[in-house]
């Protein structure tokens, strides 16, 4: 059932209070089709998962559709692998916990990322050396204009760093219904990210396990990232910029300590958090919002900030980093 003029405050982790022209939730394909029939193409759609990667800068002139498609099921199995399909409305961390509890490896480095399973392929979520593309099998998505369900494999999704076709050529065309991931029964652990090794050591772990890595990742995240339940935020507001070797070398000449991660194609990934911190923004408060004290990539709402205030702060940070380092940052969060 569609409701009109509905506050989206509980549906975005920045806690921005703007109304949507209309709101409905759906827990099955049939319910989705019924809502779309009721809307009859009158309003454009905004698909909502956990609202942890959006910034609402103005009233939403759309039908906001909260995805409540649930269910986790094993759909295939070999001696070594398990394919698990999860409804798009399942919480991502709930899905990870389910896999970790069974001892199935693949998503433990992605523990505690907020949001829904359905949004996980949108930007190919990643953390601590792993991205979902590494264990993605396929997804099912509803084509809004044609009313058919299409299946996408990994190649179809064209995953990149915080990228997929759903942010590019298929933007706003599909509603992701379910995602299938392949987990390993005898996992190869990924502890390449230095912070994980340090944390495992601090925990006194001598034998690696899916559970220990998940626990280490949870501890690191809790120490650095603000919990949206107590401080509004959407995780990293900017992407880490990928620049040519010559741009990096120019920067390194004046700032030899800037962190950099050589990429397979010869480019260099820089740490946006470092650039923002060294431009002097870390911990800075501007009105009701600011740059987080422990992670400069994260913008926070101290209470009552508008989306426009946060957007303006992000622009000031972008401009200043460009002026000081000649590096153009790009926003990761979806601006609406
Ligand atoms: P939403 O914010 O609801 O939606 C994001 C976008 O996807 C919107 O454009 C929306 O319309 C679209 N969308 C959502 N669901 C569907 C669907 N079913 N079909 C079609 N379109 C859909 N991200 C990382 O990659 N790595 C991290 O380590 C990380 N850490 C974070 C830490 C914190 C504290 C926070 C708040 C966020 C973090 N994020 C991280 C960002 C965020 O958690 C992810 O991007 C997550 O996948 C967003 O899920 P969501 O359900 O909240 O998406
Ligand atoms: N750094 C600083 N100052 C800061 C923050 C970071 O100097 O305030 C430096 C660190 O010292 C380190 C480097 O930047 O040398 C990288 O920092 P960190 O390991 O904290 O990771 P990040 O690059 O800031 C990325 C992702 C996170 C993800 C972590 C862990 C992006 C945009 N962000 O952050 O993803 O959880 O790595 O893998 O790629 C998200 O996308 O929302 C998100 C939180």
mmCIF file of N, CA, C and O in Angstrom, residues 259-329:
data_model
loop_
_atom_site.group_PDB
_atom_site.id
_atom_site.type_symbol
_atom_site.label_atom_id
_atom_site.label_comp_id
_atom_site.label_asym_id
_atom_site.label_seq_id
_atom_site.Cartn_x
_atom_site.Cartn_y
_atom_site.Cartn_z
ATOM 1 N N UNK A 259 50.481 7.687 1.675
ATOM 2 C CA UNK A 259 50.284 6.256 1.392
ATOM 3 C C UNK A 259 49.871 6.055 -0.068
ATOM 4 O O UNK A 259 49.135 6.876 -0.624
ATOM 5 N N UNK A 260 50.358 4.990 -0.683
ATOM 6 C CA UNK A 260 49.975 4.700 -2.076
ATOM 7 C C UNK A 260 49.996 3.197 -2.298
ATOM 8 O O UNK A 260 50.778 2.477 -1.683
ATOM 9 N N UNK A 261 49.090 2.743 -3.154
ATOM 10 C CA UNK A 261 48.920 1.310 -3.389
ATOM 11 C C UNK A 261 49.006 1.075 -4.897
ATOM 12 O O UNK A 261 48.060 1.414 -5.639
ATOM 13 N N UNK A 262 50.157 0.535 -5.390
ATOM 14 C CA UNK A 262 50.308 0.306 -6.830
ATOM 15 C C UNK A 262 49.240 -0.667 -7.342
ATOM 16 O O UNK A 262 48.975 -1.683 -6.703
ATOM 17 N N UNK A 263 48.620 -0.341 -8.467
ATOM 18 C CA UNK A 263 47.575 -1.187 -9.055
ATOM 19 C C UNK A 263 48.170 -2.002 -10.209
ATOM 20 O O UNK A 263 49.211 -1.633 -10.761
ATOM 21 N N UNK A 264 47.472 -3.077 -10.575
ATOM 22 C CA UNK A 264 47.996 -3.995 -11.602
ATOM 23 C C UNK A 264 48.245 -3.277 -12.935
ATOM 24 O O UNK A 264 49.168 -3.629 -13.676
ATOM 25 N N UNK A 265 47.446 -2.248 -13.233
ATOM 26 C CA UNK A 265 47.585 -1.577 -14.538
ATOM 27 C C UNK A 265 48.590 -0.421 -14.521
ATOM 28 O O UNK A 265 48.643 0.390 -15.444
ATOM 29 N N UNK A 266 49.384 -0.311 -13.435
ATOM 30 C CA UNK A 266 50.417 0.725 -13.402
ATOM 31 C C UNK A 266 49.963 2.017 -12.736
ATOM 32 O O UNK A 266 50.782 2.908 -12.472
ATOM 33 N N UNK A 267 48.644 2.135 -12.469
ATOM 34 C CA UNK A 267 48.164 3.331 -11.768
ATOM 35 C C UNK A 267 48.428 3.178 -10.262
ATOM 36 O O UNK A 267 48.872 2.125 -9.807
ATOM 37 N N UNK A 268 48.152 4.244 -9.519
ATOM 38 C CA UNK A 268 48.380 4.225 -8.065
ATOM 39 C C UNK A 268 47.094 4.633 -7.360
ATOM 40 O O UNK A 268 46.468 5.638 -7.730
ATOM 41 N N UNK A 269 46.713 3.864 -6.330
ATOM 42 C CA UNK A 269 45.568 4.273 -5.508
ATOM 43 C C UNK A 269 46.120 5.060 -4.317
ATOM 44 O O UNK A 269 47.076 4.619 -3.673
ATOM 45 N N UNK A 270 45.547 6.250 -4.088
ATOM 46 C CA UNK A 270 45.975 7.077 -2.956
ATOM 47 C C UNK A 270 44.957 6.949 -1.822
ATOM 48 O O UNK A 270 43.833 6.486 -2.046
ATOM 49 N N UNK A 271 45.342 7.354 -0.623
ATOM 50 C CA UNK A 271 44.438 7.286 0.527
ATOM 51 C C UNK A 271 43.762 8.647 0.707
ATOM 52 O O UNK A 271 44.394 9.607 1.166
ATOM 53 N N UNK A 272 42.473 8.722 0.330
ATOM 54 C CA UNK A 272 41.747 9.992 0.459
ATOM 55 C C UNK A 272 41.744 10.465 1.912
ATOM 56 O O UNK A 272 41.829 11.665 2.188
ATOM 57 N N UNK A 273 41.667 9.505 2.851
ATOM 58 C CA UNK A 273 41.662 9.864 4.279
ATOM 59 C C UNK A 273 42.929 10.618 4.662
ATOM 60 O O UNK A 273 42.883 11.583 5.428
ATOM 61 N N UNK A 274 44.047 10.173 4.119
ATOM 62 C CA UNK A 274 45.324 10.838 4.410
ATOM 63 C C UNK A 274 45.323 12.254 3.827
ATOM 64 O O UNK A 274 45.731 13.230 4.485
ATOM 65 N N UNK A 275 44.861 12.380 2.580
ATOM 66 C CA UNK A 275 44.850 13.702 1.922
ATOM 67 C C UNK A 275 43.956 14.674 2.701
ATOM 68 O O UNK A 275 44.324 15.828 2.947
ATOM 69 N N UNK A 276 42.778 14.184 3.132
ATOM 70 C CA UNK A 276 41.830 15.051 3.847
ATOM 71 C C UNK A 276 42.415 15.446 5.209
ATOM 72 O O UNK A 276 42.362 16.612 5.605
ATOM 73 N N UNK A 277 43.002 14.442 5.871
ATOM 74 C CA UNK A 277 43.617 14.742 7.180
ATOM 75 C C UNK A 277 44.732 15.768 7.023
ATOM 76 O O UNK A 277 44.810 16.744 7.774
ATOM 77 N N UNK A 278 45.597 15.582 6.014
ATOM 78 C CA UNK A 278 46.737 16.487 5.840
ATOM 79 C C UNK A 278 46.345 17.823 5.223
ATOM 80 O O UNK A 278 47.157 18.746 5.182
ATOM 81 N N UNK A 279 45.117 17.931 4.759
ATOM 82 C CA UNK A 279 44.612 19.252 4.349
ATOM 83 C C UNK A 279 44.021 19.966 5.569
ATOM 84 O O UNK A 279 43.523 21.096 5.462
ATOM 85 N N UNK A 280 43.998 19.279 6.726
ATOM 86 C CA UNK A 280 43.585 19.930 7.977
ATOM 87 C C UNK A 280 42.124 19.752 8.359
ATOM 88 O O UNK A 280 41.618 20.449 9.246
ATOM 89 N N UNK A 281 41.432 18.790 7.716
ATOM 90 C CA UNK A 281 39.987 18.676 7.946
ATOM 91 C C UNK A 281 39.591 17.670 9.032
ATOM 92 O O UNK A 281 38.457 17.692 9.505
ATOM 93 N N UNK A 282 40.486 16.791 9.408
ATOM 94 C CA UNK A 282 40.088 15.709 10.333
ATOM 95 C C UNK A 282 39.587 16.305 11.650
ATOM 96 O O UNK A 282 40.253 17.138 12.263
ATOM 97 N N UNK A 283 38.396 15.889 12.070
ATOM 98 C CA UNK A 283 37.825 16.350 13.336
ATOM 99 C C UNK A 283 37.187 17.732 13.272
ATOM 100 O O UNK A 283 36.677 18.220 14.275
ATOM 101 N N UNK A 284 37.211 18.367 12.090
ATOM 102 C CA UNK A 284 36.657 19.726 11.982
ATOM 103 C C UNK A 284 35.126 19.672 11.988
ATOM 104 O O UNK A 284 34.536 18.847 11.280
ATOM 105 N N UNK A 285 34.495 20.531 12.777
ATOM 106 C CA UNK A 285 33.029 20.611 12.778
ATOM 107 C C UNK A 285 32.593 21.888 12.077
ATOM 108 O O UNK A 285 33.149 22.960 12.333
ATOM 109 N N UNK A 286 31.627 21.792 11.183
ATOM 110 C CA UNK A 286 31.089 22.965 10.488
ATOM 111 C C UNK A 286 29.579 22.939 10.695
ATOM 112 O O UNK A 286 28.894 22.062 10.151
ATOM 113 N N UNK A 287 29.067 23.848 11.507
ATOM 114 C CA UNK A 287 27.627 23.817 11.819
ATOM 115 C C UNK A 287 27.276 22.500 12.497
ATOM 116 O O UNK A 287 27.933 22.095 13.458
ATOM 117 N N UNK A 288 26.267 21.813 11.955
ATOM 118 C CA UNK A 288 25.803 20.565 12.581
ATOM 119 C C UNK A 288 26.498 19.316 12.045
ATOM 120 O O UNK A 288 26.124 18.200 12.404
ATOM 121 N N UNK A 289 27.461 19.514 11.144
ATOM 122 C CA UNK A 289 28.115 18.318 10.586
ATOM 123 C C UNK A 289 29.626 18.493 10.666
ATOM 124 O O UNK A 289 30.124 19.519 11.130
ATOM 125 N N UNK A 290 30.343 17.473 10.265
ATOM 126 C CA UNK A 290 31.794 17.584 10.351
ATOM 127 C C UNK A 290 32.503 16.383 9.746
ATOM 128 O O UNK A 290 31.875 15.465 9.202
ATOM 129 N N UNK A 291 33.842 16.431 9.857
ATOM 130 C CA UNK A 291 34.707 15.354 9.389
ATOM 131 C C UNK A 291 35.072 14.542 10.628
ATOM 132 O O UNK A 291 35.529 15.111 11.629
ATOM 133 N N UNK A 292 34.848 13.237 10.580
ATOM 134 C CA UNK A 292 34.977 12.391 11.768
ATOM 135 C C UNK A 292 36.366 12.508 12.403
ATOM 136 O O UNK A 292 37.364 12.675 11.713
ATOM 137 N N UNK A 293 36.398 12.434 13.728
ATOM 138 C CA UNK A 293 37.665 12.615 14.455
ATOM 139 C C UNK A 293 38.644 11.456 14.234
ATOM 140 O O UNK A 293 39.847 11.654 14.296
ATOM 141 N N UNK A 294 38.102 10.232 13.978
ATOM 142 C CA UNK A 294 39.002 9.069 13.876
ATOM 143 C C UNK A 294 39.194 8.575 12.449
ATOM 144 O O UNK A 294 40.018 7.696 12.207
ATOM 145 N N UNK A 295 38.400 9.066 11.498
ATOM 146 C CA UNK A 295 38.489 8.608 10.106
ATOM 147 C C UNK A 295 38.088 9.771 9.216
ATOM 148 O O UNK A 295 36.894 10.081 9.096
ATOM 149 N N UNK A 296 39.060 10.387 8.564
ATOM 150 C CA UNK A 296 38.784 11.624 7.818
ATOM 151 C C UNK A 296 37.957 11.403 6.554
ATOM 152 O O UNK A 296 37.472 12.369 5.958
ATOM 153 N N UNK A 297 37.793 10.125 6.155
ATOM 154 C CA UNK A 297 36.981 9.842 4.957
ATOM 155 C C UNK A 297 35.487 9.897 5.256
ATOM 156 O O UNK A 297 34.671 9.849 4.350
ATOM 157 N N UNK A 298 35.160 9.938 6.548
ATOM 158 C CA UNK A 298 33.755 9.831 6.961
ATOM 159 C C UNK A 298 33.213 11.190 7.398
ATOM 160 O O UNK A 298 33.777 11.830 8.295
ATOM 161 N N UNK A 299 32.141 11.640 6.762
ATOM 162 C CA UNK A 299 31.466 12.859 7.207
ATOM 163 C C UNK A 299 30.334 12.455 8.151
ATOM 164 O O UNK A 299 29.705 11.412 7.961
ATOM 165 N N UNK A 300 30.121 13.271 9.193
ATOM 166 C CA UNK A 300 29.133 12.884 10.208
ATOM 167 C C UNK A 300 28.113 13.997 10.450
ATOM 168 O O UNK A 300 28.403 15.178 10.257
ATOM 169 N N UNK A 301 26.936 13.556 10.876
ATOM 170 C CA UNK A 301 25.857 14.472 11.251
ATOM 171 C C UNK A 301 25.800 14.520 12.776
ATOM 172 O O UNK A 301 25.448 13.534 13.412
ATOM 173 N N UNK A 302 26.191 15.675 13.364
ATOM 174 C CA UNK A 302 26.183 15.772 14.822
ATOM 175 C C UNK A 302 24.779 15.952 15.373
ATOM 176 O O UNK A 302 24.584 15.974 16.590
ATOM 177 N N UNK A 303 23.800 16.087 14.489
ATOM 178 C CA UNK A 303 22.403 16.227 14.911
ATOM 179 C C UNK A 303 21.769 17.416 14.231
ATOM 180 O O UNK A 303 22.275 18.532 14.345
ATOM 181 N N UNK A 304 20.707 17.145 13.473
ATOM 182 C CA UNK A 304 19.952 18.220 12.853
ATOM 183 C C UNK A 304 20.557 18.787 11.582
ATOM 184 O O UNK A 304 20.044 19.766 11.038
ATOM 185 N N UNK A 305 21.647 18.186 11.080
ATOM 186 C CA UNK A 305 22.221 18.704 9.826
ATOM 187 C C UNK A 305 21.267 18.419 8.672
ATOM 188 O O UNK A 305 20.559 17.410 8.662
ATOM 189 N N UNK A 306 21.269 19.314 7.690
ATOM 190 C CA UNK A 306 20.517 19.036 6.468
ATOM 191 C C UNK A 306 21.465 18.351 5.490
ATOM 192 O O UNK A 306 22.695 18.455 5.615
ATOM 193 N N UNK A 307 20.876 17.669 4.509
ATOM 194 C CA UNK A 307 21.690 17.027 3.479
ATOM 195 C C UNK A 307 22.523 18.063 2.736
ATOM 196 O O UNK A 307 23.666 17.812 2.362
ATOM 197 N N UNK A 308 21.938 19.251 2.551
ATOM 198 C CA UNK A 308 22.657 20.304 1.811
ATOM 199 C C UNK A 308 23.899 20.746 2.580
ATOM 200 O O UNK A 308 24.958 20.970 1.985
ATOM 201 N N UNK A 309 23.765 20.859 3.936
ATOM 202 C CA UNK A 309 24.936 21.232 4.755
ATOM 203 C C UNK A 309 26.066 20.212 4.562
ATOM 204 O O UNK A 309 27.234 20.583 4.425
ATOM 205 N N UNK A 310 25.697 18.933 4.599
ATOM 206 C CA UNK A 310 26.723 17.883 4.468
ATOM 207 C C UNK A 310 27.316 17.904 3.052
ATOM 208 O O UNK A 310 28.525 17.768 2.870
ATOM 209 N N UNK A 311 26.449 18.120 2.070
ATOM 210 C CA UNK A 311 26.938 18.197 0.691
ATOM 211 C C UNK A 311 27.907 19.377 0.532
ATOM 212 O O UNK A 311 28.976 19.247 -0.070
ATOM 213 N N UNK A 312 27.549 20.520 1.105
ATOM 214 C CA UNK A 312 28.419 21.705 1.003
ATOM 215 C C UNK A 312 29.766 21.453 1.686
ATOM 216 O O UNK A 312 30.807 21.881 1.186
ATOM 217 N N UNK A 313 29.727 20.755 2.828
ATOM 218 C CA UNK A 313 30.990 20.413 3.501
ATOM 219 C C UNK A 313 31.839 19.519 2.582
ATOM 220 O O UNK A 313 33.054 19.732 2.446
ATOM 221 N N UNK A 314 31.174 18.556 1.935
ATOM 222 C CA UNK A 314 31.937 17.652 1.047
ATOM 223 C C UNK A 314 32.570 18.436 -0.103
ATOM 224 O O UNK A 314 33.687 18.159 -0.523
ATOM 225 N N UNK A 315 31.853 19.456 -0.582
ATOM 226 C CA UNK A 315 32.397 20.279 -1.677
ATOM 227 C C UNK A 315 33.606 21.082 -1.196
ATOM 228 O O UNK A 315 34.616 21.193 -1.914
ATOM 229 N N UNK A 316 33.516 21.615 0.024
ATOM 230 C CA UNK A 316 34.643 22.394 0.580
ATOM 231 C C UNK A 316 35.873 21.483 0.725
ATOM 232 O O UNK A 316 36.999 21.900 0.425
ATOM 233 N N UNK A 317 35.648 20.240 1.163
ATOM 234 C CA UNK A 317 36.759 19.289 1.312
ATOM 235 C C UNK A 317 37.358 18.965 -0.069
ATOM 236 O O UNK A 317 38.579 19.007 -0.262
ATOM 237 N N UNK A 318 36.483 18.680 -1.033
ATOM 238 C CA UNK A 318 36.942 18.383 -2.406
ATOM 239 C C UNK A 318 37.801 19.513 -2.950
ATOM 240 O O UNK A 318 38.894 19.293 -3.491
ATOM 241 N N UNK A 319 37.301 20.745 -2.814
ATOM 242 C CA UNK A 319 37.994 21.916 -3.376
ATOM 243 C C UNK A 319 39.351 22.108 -2.698
ATOM 244 O O UNK A 319 40.355 22.378 -3.356
ATOM 245 N N UNK A 320 39.361 21.954 -1.367
ATOM 246 C CA UNK A 320 40.587 22.218 -0.626
ATOM 247 C C UNK A 320 41.655 21.154 -0.932
ATOM 248 O O UNK A 320 42.842 21.484 -1.088
ATOM 249 N N UNK A 321 41.232 19.878 -1.000
ATOM 250 C CA UNK A 321 42.199 18.812 -1.315
ATOM 251 C C UNK A 321 42.772 19.048 -2.716
ATOM 252 O O UNK A 321 43.976 18.884 -2.951
ATOM 253 N N UNK A 322 41.928 19.490 -3.631
ATOM 254 C CA UNK A 322 42.422 19.745 -4.993
ATOM 255 C C UNK A 322 43.429 20.892 -4.994
ATOM 256 O O UNK A 322 44.491 20.816 -5.625
ATOM 257 N N UNK A 323 43.091 21.936 -4.244
ATOM 258 C CA UNK A 323 43.993 23.092 -4.194
ATOM 259 C C UNK A 323 45.340 22.716 -3.568
ATOM 260 O O UNK A 323 46.395 23.114 -4.064
ATOM 261 N N UNK A 324 45.289 21.914 -2.487
ATOM 262 C CA UNK A 324 46.534 21.617 -1.765
ATOM 263 C C UNK A 324 47.367 20.517 -2.403
ATOM 264 O O UNK A 324 48.592 20.532 -2.323
ATOM 265 N N UNK A 325 46.700 19.524 -3.012
ATOM 266 C CA UNK A 325 47.449 18.352 -3.522
ATOM 267 C C UNK A 325 47.282 18.117 -5.029
ATOM 268 O O UNK A 325 47.896 17.211 -5.580
ATOM 269 N N UNK A 326 46.401 18.874 -5.687
ATOM 270 C CA UNK A 326 46.181 18.671 -7.124
ATOM 271 C C UNK A 326 45.488 17.350 -7.423
ATOM 272 O O UNK A 326 45.569 16.831 -8.537
ATOM 273 N N UNK A 327 44.805 16.775 -6.422
ATOM 274 C CA UNK A 327 44.111 15.492 -6.633
ATOM 275 C C UNK A 327 42.608 15.721 -6.506
ATOM 276 O O UNK A 327 42.137 16.296 -5.521
ATOM 277 N N UNK A 328 41.863 15.281 -7.531
ATOM 278 C CA UNK A 328 40.414 15.459 -7.539
ATOM 279 C C UNK A 328 39.744 14.262 -6.875
ATOM 280 O O UNK A 328 39.808 13.148 -7.405
ATOM 281 N N UNK A 329 39.110 14.463 -5.724
ATOM 282 C CA UNK A 329 38.377 13.363 -5.082
ATOM 283 C C UNK A 329 37.012 13.210 -5.735
ATOM 284 O O UNK A 329 36.471 14.153 -6.310
#
